[in-house]
Short mmCIF file of C-alpha atoms and ligand atoms in Angstrom, two decimals:
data_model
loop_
_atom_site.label_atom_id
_atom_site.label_comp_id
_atom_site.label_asym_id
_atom_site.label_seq_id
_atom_site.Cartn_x
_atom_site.Cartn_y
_atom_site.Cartn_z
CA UNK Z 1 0.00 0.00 0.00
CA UNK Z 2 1.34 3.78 -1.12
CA UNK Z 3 0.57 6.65 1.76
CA UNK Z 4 0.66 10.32 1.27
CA UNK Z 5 3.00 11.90 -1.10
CA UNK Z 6 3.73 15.36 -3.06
CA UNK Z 7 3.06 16.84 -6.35
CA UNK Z 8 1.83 15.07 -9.30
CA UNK Z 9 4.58 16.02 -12.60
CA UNK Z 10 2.46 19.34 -14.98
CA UNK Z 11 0.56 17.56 -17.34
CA UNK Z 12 2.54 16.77 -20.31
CA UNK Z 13 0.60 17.72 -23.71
CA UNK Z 14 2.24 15.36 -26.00
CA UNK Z 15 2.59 15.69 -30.49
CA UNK Z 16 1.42 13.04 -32.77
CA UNK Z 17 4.75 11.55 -33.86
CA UNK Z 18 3.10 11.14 -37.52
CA UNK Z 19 1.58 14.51 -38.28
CA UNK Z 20 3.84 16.87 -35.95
CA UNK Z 21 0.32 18.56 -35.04
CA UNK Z 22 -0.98 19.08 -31.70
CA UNK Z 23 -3.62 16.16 -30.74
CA UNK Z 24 -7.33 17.32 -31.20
CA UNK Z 25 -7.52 18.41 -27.92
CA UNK Z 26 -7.65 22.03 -29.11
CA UNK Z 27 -9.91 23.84 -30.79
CA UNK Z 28 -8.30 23.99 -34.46
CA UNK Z 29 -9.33 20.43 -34.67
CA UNK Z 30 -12.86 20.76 -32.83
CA UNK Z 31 -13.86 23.02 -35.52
CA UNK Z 32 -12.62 21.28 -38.36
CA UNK Z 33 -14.80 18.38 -36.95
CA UNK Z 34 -17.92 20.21 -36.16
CA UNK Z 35 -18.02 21.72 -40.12
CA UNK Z 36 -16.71 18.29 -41.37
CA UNK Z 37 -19.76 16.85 -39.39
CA UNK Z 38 -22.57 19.45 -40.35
CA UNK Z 39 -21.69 19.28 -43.75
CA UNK Z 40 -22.07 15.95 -44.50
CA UNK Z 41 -25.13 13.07 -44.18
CA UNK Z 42 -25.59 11.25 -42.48
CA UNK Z 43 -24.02 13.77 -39.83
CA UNK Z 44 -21.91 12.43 -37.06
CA UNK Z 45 -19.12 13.60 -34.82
CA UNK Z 46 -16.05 11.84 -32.15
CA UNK Z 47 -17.77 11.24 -29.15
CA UNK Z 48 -14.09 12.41 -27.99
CA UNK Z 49 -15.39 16.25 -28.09
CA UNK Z 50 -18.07 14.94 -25.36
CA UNK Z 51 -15.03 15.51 -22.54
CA UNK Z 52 -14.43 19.59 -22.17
CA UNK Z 53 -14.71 20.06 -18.26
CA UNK Z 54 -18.00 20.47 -17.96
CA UNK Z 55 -18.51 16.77 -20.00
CA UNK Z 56 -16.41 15.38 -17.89
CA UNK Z 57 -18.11 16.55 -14.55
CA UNK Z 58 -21.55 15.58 -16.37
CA UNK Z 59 -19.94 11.83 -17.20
CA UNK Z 60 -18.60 11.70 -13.20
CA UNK Z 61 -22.30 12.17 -12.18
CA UNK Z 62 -23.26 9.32 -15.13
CA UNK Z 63 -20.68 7.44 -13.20
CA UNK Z 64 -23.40 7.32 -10.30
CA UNK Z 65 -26.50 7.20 -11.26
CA UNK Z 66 -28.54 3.86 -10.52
CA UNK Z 67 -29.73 2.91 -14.37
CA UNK Z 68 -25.78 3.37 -15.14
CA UNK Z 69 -24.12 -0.48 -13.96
CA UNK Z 70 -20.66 -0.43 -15.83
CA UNK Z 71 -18.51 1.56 -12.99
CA UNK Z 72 -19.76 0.68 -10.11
CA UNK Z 73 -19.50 -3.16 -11.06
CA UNK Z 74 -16.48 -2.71 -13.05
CA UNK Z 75 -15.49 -1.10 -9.46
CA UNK Z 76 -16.20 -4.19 -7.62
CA UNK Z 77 -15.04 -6.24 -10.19
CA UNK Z 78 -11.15 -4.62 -10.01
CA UNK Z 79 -11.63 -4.69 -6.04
CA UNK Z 80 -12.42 -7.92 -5.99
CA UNK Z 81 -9.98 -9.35 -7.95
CA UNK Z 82 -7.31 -6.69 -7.57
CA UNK Z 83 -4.42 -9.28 -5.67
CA UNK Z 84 -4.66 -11.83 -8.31
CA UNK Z 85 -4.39 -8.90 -11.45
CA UNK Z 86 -1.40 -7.71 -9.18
CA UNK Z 87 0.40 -11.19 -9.21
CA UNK Z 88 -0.21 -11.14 -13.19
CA UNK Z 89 1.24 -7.51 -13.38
CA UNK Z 90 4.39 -8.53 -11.66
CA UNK Z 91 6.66 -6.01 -9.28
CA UNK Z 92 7.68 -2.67 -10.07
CA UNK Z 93 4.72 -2.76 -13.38
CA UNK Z 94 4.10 0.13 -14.66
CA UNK Z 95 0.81 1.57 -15.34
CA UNK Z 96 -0.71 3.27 -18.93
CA UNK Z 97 -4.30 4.20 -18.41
CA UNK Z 98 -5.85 5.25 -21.60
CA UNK Z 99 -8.58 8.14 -21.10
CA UNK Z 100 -7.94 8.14 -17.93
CA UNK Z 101 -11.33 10.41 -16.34
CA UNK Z 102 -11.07 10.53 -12.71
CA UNK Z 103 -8.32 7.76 -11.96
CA UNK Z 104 -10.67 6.14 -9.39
CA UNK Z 105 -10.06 2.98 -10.78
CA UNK Z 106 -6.65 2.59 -10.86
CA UNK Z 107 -6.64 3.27 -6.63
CA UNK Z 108 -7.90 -0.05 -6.92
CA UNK Z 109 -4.71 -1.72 -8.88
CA UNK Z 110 -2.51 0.64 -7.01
CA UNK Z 111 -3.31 -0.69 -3.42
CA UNK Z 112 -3.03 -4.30 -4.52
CA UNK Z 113 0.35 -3.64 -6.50
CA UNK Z 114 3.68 -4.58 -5.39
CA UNK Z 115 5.95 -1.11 -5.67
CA UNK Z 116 4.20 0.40 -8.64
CA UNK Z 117 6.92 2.06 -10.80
CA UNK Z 118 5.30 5.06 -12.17
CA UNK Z 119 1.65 5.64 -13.46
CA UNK Z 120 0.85 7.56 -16.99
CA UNK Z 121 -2.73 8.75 -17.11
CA UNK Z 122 -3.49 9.63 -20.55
CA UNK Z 123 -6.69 11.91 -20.99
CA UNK Z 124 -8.01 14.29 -23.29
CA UNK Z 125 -8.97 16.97 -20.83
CA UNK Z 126 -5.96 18.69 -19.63
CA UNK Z 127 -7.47 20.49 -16.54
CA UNK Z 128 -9.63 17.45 -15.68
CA UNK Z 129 -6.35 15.39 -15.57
CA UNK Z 130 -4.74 17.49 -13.72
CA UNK Z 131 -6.93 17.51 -10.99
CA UNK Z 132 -7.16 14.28 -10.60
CA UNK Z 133 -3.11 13.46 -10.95
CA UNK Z 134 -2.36 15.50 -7.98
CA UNK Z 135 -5.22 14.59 -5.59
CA UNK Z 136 -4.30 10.88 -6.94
CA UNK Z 137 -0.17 12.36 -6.18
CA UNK Z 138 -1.55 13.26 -2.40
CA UNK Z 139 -2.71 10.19 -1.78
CA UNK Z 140 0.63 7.79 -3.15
CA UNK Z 141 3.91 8.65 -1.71
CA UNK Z 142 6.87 7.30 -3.53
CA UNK Z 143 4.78 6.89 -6.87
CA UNK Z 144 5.18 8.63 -10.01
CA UNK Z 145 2.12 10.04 -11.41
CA UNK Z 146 3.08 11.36 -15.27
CA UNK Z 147 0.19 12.70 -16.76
CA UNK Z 148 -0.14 13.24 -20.40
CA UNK Z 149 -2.59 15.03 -22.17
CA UNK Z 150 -3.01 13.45 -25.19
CA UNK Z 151 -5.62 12.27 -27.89
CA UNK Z 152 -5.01 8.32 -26.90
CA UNK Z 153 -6.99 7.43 -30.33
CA UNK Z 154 -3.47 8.59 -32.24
CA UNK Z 155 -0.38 6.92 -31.89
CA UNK Z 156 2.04 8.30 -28.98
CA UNK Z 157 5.28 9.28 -27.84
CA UNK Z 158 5.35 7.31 -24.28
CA UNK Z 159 8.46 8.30 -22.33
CA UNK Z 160 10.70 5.55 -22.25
CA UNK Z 161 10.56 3.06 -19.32
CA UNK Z 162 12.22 3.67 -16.25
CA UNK Z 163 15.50 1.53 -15.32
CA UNK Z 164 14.99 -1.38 -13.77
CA UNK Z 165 11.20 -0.64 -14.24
CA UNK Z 166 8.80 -4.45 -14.20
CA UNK Z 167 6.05 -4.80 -17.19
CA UNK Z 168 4.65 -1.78 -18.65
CA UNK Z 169 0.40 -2.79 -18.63
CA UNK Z 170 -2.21 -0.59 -20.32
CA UNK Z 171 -5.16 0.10 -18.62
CA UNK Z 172 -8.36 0.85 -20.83
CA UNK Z 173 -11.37 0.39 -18.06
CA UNK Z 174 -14.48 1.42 -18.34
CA UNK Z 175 -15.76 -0.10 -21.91
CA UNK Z 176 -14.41 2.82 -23.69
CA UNK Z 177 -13.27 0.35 -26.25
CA UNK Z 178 -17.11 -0.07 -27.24
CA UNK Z 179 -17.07 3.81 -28.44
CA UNK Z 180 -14.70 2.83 -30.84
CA UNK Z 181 -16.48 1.25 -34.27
CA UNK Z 182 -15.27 -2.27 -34.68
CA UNK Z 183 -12.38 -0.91 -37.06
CA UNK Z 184 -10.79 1.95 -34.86
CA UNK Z 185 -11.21 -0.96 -31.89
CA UNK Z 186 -9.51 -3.02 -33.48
CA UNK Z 187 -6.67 -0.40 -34.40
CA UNK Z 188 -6.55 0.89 -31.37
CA UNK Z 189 -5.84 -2.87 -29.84
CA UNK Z 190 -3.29 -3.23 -32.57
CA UNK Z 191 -1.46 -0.06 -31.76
CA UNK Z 192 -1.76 -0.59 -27.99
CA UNK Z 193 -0.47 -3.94 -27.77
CA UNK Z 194 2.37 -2.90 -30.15
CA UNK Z 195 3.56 -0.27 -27.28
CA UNK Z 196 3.14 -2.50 -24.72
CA UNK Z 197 5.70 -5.48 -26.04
CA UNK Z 198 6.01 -7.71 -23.09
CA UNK Z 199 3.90 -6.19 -20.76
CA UNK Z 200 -0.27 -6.84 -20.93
CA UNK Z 201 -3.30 -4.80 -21.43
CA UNK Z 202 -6.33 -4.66 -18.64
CA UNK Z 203 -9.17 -4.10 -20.50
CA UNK Z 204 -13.04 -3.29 -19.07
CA UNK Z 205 -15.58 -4.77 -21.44
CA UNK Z 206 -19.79 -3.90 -21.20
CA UNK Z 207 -21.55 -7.07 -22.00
CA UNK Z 208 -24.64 -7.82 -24.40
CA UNK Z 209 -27.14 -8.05 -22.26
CA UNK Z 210 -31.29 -7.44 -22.11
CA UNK Z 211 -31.98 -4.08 -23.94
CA UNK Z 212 -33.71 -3.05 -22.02
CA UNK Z 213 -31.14 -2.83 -19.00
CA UNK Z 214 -28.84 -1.14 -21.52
CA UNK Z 215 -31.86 1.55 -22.48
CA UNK Z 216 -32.29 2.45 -19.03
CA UNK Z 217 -28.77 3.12 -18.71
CA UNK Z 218 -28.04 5.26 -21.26
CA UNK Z 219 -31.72 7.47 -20.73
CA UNK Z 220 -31.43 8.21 -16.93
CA UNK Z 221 -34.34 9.28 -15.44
CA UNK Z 222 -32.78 12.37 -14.08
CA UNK Z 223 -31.40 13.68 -17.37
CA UNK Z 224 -27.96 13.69 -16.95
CA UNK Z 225 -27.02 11.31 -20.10
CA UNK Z 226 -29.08 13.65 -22.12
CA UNK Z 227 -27.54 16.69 -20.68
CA UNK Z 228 -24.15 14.96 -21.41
CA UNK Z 229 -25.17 14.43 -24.87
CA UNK Z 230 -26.35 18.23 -25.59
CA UNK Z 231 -22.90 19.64 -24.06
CA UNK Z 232 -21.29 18.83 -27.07
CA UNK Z 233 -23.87 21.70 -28.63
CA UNK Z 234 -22.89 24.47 -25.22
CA UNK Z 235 -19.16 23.13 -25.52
CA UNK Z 236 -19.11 24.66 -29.86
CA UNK Z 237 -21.24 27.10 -28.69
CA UNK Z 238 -18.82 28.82 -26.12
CA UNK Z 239 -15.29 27.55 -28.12
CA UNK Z 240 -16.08 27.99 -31.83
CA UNK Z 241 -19.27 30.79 -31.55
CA UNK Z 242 -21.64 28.46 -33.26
CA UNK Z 243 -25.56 29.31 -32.69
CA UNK Z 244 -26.37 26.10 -31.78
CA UNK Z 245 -29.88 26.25 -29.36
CA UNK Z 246 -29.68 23.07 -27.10
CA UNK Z 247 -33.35 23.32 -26.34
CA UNK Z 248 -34.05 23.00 -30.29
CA UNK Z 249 -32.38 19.71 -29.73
CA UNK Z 250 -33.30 15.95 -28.27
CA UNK Z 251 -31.25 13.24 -26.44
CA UNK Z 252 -31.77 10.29 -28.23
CA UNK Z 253 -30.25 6.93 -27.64
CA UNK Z 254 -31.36 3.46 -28.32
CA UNK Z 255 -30.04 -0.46 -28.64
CA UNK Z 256 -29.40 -1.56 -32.23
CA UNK Z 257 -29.76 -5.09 -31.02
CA UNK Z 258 -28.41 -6.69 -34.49
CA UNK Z 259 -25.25 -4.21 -34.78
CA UNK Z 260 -24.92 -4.70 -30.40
CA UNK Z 261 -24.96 -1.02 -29.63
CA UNK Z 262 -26.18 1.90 -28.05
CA UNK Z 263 -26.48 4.66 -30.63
CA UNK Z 264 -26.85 8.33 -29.19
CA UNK Z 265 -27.75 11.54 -31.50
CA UNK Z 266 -29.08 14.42 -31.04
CA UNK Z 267 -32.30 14.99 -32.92
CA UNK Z 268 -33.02 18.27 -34.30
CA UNK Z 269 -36.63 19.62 -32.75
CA UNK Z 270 -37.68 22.26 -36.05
CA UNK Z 271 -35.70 23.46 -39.34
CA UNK Z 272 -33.60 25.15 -38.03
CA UNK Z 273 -30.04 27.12 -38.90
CA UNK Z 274 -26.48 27.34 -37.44
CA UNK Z 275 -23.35 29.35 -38.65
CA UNK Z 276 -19.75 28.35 -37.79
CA UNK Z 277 -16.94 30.48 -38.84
CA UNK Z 278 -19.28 32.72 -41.97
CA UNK Z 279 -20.82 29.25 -43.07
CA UNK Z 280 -24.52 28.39 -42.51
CA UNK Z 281 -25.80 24.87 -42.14
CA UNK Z 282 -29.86 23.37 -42.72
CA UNK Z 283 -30.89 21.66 -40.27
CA UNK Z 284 -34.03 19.90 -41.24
CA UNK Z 285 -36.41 19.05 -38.30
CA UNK Z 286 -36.31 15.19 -37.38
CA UNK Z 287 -32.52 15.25 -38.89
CA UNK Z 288 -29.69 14.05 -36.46
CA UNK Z 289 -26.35 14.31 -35.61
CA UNK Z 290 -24.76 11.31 -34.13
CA UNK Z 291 -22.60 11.36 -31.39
CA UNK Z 292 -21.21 8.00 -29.93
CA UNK Z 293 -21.55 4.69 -30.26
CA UNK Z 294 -21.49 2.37 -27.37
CA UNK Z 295 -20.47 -1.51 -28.30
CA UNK Z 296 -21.28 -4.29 -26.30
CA UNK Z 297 -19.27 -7.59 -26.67
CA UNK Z 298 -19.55 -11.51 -25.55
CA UNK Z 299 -16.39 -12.58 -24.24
CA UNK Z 300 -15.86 -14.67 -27.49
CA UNK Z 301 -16.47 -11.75 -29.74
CA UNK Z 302 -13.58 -9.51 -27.73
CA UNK Z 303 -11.04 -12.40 -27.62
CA UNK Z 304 -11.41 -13.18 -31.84
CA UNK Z 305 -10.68 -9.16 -32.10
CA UNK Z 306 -7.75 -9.13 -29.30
CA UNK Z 307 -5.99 -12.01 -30.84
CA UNK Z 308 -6.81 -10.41 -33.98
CA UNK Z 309 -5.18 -7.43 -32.43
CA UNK Z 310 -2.01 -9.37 -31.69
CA UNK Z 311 -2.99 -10.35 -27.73
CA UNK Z 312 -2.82 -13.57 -26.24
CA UNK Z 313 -6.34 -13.56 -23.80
CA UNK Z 314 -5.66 -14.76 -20.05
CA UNK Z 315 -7.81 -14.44 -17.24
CA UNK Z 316 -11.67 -12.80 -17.77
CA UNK Z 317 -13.64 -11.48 -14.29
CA UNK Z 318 -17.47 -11.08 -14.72
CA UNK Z 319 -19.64 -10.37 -12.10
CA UNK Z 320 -22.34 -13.00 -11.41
CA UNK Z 321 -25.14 -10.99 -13.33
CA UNK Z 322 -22.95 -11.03 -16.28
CA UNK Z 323 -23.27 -7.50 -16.88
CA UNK Z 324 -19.50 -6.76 -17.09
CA UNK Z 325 -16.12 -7.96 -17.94
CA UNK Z 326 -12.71 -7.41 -17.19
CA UNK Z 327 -9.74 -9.26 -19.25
CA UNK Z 328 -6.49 -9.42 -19.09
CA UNK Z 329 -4.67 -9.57 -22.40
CA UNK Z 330 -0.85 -10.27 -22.91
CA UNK Z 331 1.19 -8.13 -25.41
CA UNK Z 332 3.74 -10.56 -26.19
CA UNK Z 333 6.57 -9.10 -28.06
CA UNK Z 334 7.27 -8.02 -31.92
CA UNK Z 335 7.95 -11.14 -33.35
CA UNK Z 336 6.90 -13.33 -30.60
CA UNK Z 337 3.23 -13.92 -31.50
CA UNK Z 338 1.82 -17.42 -31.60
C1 AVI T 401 -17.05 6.46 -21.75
N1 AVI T 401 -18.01 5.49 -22.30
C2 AVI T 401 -17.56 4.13 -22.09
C3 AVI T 401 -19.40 5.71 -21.85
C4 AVI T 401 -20.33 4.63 -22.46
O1 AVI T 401 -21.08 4.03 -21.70
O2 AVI T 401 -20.24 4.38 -23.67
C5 AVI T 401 -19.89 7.08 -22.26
C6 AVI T 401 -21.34 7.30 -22.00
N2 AVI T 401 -22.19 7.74 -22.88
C7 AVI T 401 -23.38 7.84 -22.32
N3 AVI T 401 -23.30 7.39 -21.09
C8 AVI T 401 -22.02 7.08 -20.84
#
């Protein structure tokens, strides 16, 4: 167990190694996205521009609510099992969390961990991160805590790993794998288990499951999904000066059962009209713009795609109303596949 410690490293904002351009966190790329997504049909935009601050508070609350399952079982999934992921992970492991939100999860590892090396959150929202790096930094004495602020969808610079460092692991919780479409998963996986070479990949999976349990979950009865959902509208609003009105605008989200996912849009309420940067676009009423997709796997289905990816599966944890999983993945090395 880590105790009390001192300040978490400045956020590191880190370049995309093939393009030499700073990751879309920033604005540039936001509204090159928004008019890329306006302009064409059917519209749809990165549910990546869902996490400003504000999205990210609003996805902390989803975190809570009753209809929403996936954290607090993933929670008790990773407590649960958190000695026997520890063994796996080895002494001295280092930890890579992709997207990393409010690093609640990883207190979980931490605690369980034999002399964690050094942990590198990787999130999209800089000031969100940052918070959350140095009350994690207050907490673990003798712990690194690198964070990086960084578009984890694009490839990455990681800083080398520490001398006599143990096995660098990824950690991808929360089932933000099923935002992906099957192709950028499966890229993603491919990519990750490429920087990870000897090490392994802890992965949180959202099972299929009744839709009905997943509808519930993704239209909370206290609005805060939909609320989520319409910040992306407030969020272009205030950093690109579109006229977007949110209340012109409905949360919509529903299970494609045959495609095994939660779509969410956001359905326009009249005809209306928005400008971004001198260029107006038609919105006709009933037309949407789509915002994130949310897969949901079988544990056979995620396995074919990791050892697709290049992984070698190990260990899965599922609750015992099947509702989530947790796997652990090896990256074997380069050259070393099966
Ligand atoms: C971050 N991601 C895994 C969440 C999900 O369930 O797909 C985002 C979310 N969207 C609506 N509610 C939660």
């Amino acid at each position: 167990m880590l105790t009390r410690g001192t300040k978490a490293a400045p956020a590191e904002r880190v370049l995309d190694s093939q393009c030499g351009e700073e990751f879309a966190a920033g604005s540039s790329a936001f509204a090159r996205d928004v008019a890329a997504a306006l302009a064409k049909r059917p519209r749809s935009i990165s549910p990546k521009y869902f996490y400003d601050a504000r999205g990210s508070r609003l996805f902390e609350r989803i975190c809570e609510l009753p209809e929403y399952y996936p954290t607090r079982t993933e929670l008790a999934l990773l407590a649960a099992h958190a000695g026997e992921i520890a063994a796996l992970m080895g002494p001295r492991a280092e930890i890579v969390e992709f997207g990393a939100g409010s690093l609640r999860k990883v207190r979980r590892l931490l605690d369980a961990m034999k002399q964690p090396a050094r942990y590198l959150p990787i999130d999209i929202s800089g000031e969100h991160l940052s918070d959350a790096a140095a009350a994690l930094q207050r907490d673990y004495l003798g712990l690194e805590v690198r964070p990086v602020v960084a578009d984890y969808t694009q490839r990455l610079l990681l800083p080398a790993p520490l001398p006599h460092a143990g096995r660098r692991i990824g950690f991808f919780p929360g089932s933000t794998i099923g935002n992906f479409t099957p192709a950028q998963a499966l890229q993603f996986l491919t990519m990750t288990r490429r920087s990870l070479g000897g090490g392994a990949l802890l992965l949180g999976v959202d099972l299929v499951k009744d839709p009905a349990v997943l509808h519930a979950a993704y239209n909370d009865s206290q609005g805060i999904t939909a609320a989520f959902n319409l910040n992306l509208l407030v969020r272009a609003n205030r950093e690109l000066g579109t006229d977007f009105d949110p209340e012109q605008f409905a949360h919509c989200a529903f299970y494609n059962a045959p495609l095994r996912r939660i779509e969410m849009h956001l359905v326009s309420r009249r005809r209306q009209e928005v400008a971004l940067a001198g260029q107006v676009f038609d919105i006709d009423e009933g037309e949407t713009l789509h915002t994130e997709y949310s897969h949901k796997f079988t544990v056979d289905g995620l396995h074919e795609m990791a050892r697709r990816a290049g992984f070698r599966p190990g260990p899965v944890w599922i609750d015992e109303q099947r509702l989530f999983s947790v796997h652990w993945l090896e990256a074997p090395r380069e050259g070393d596949q099966a």
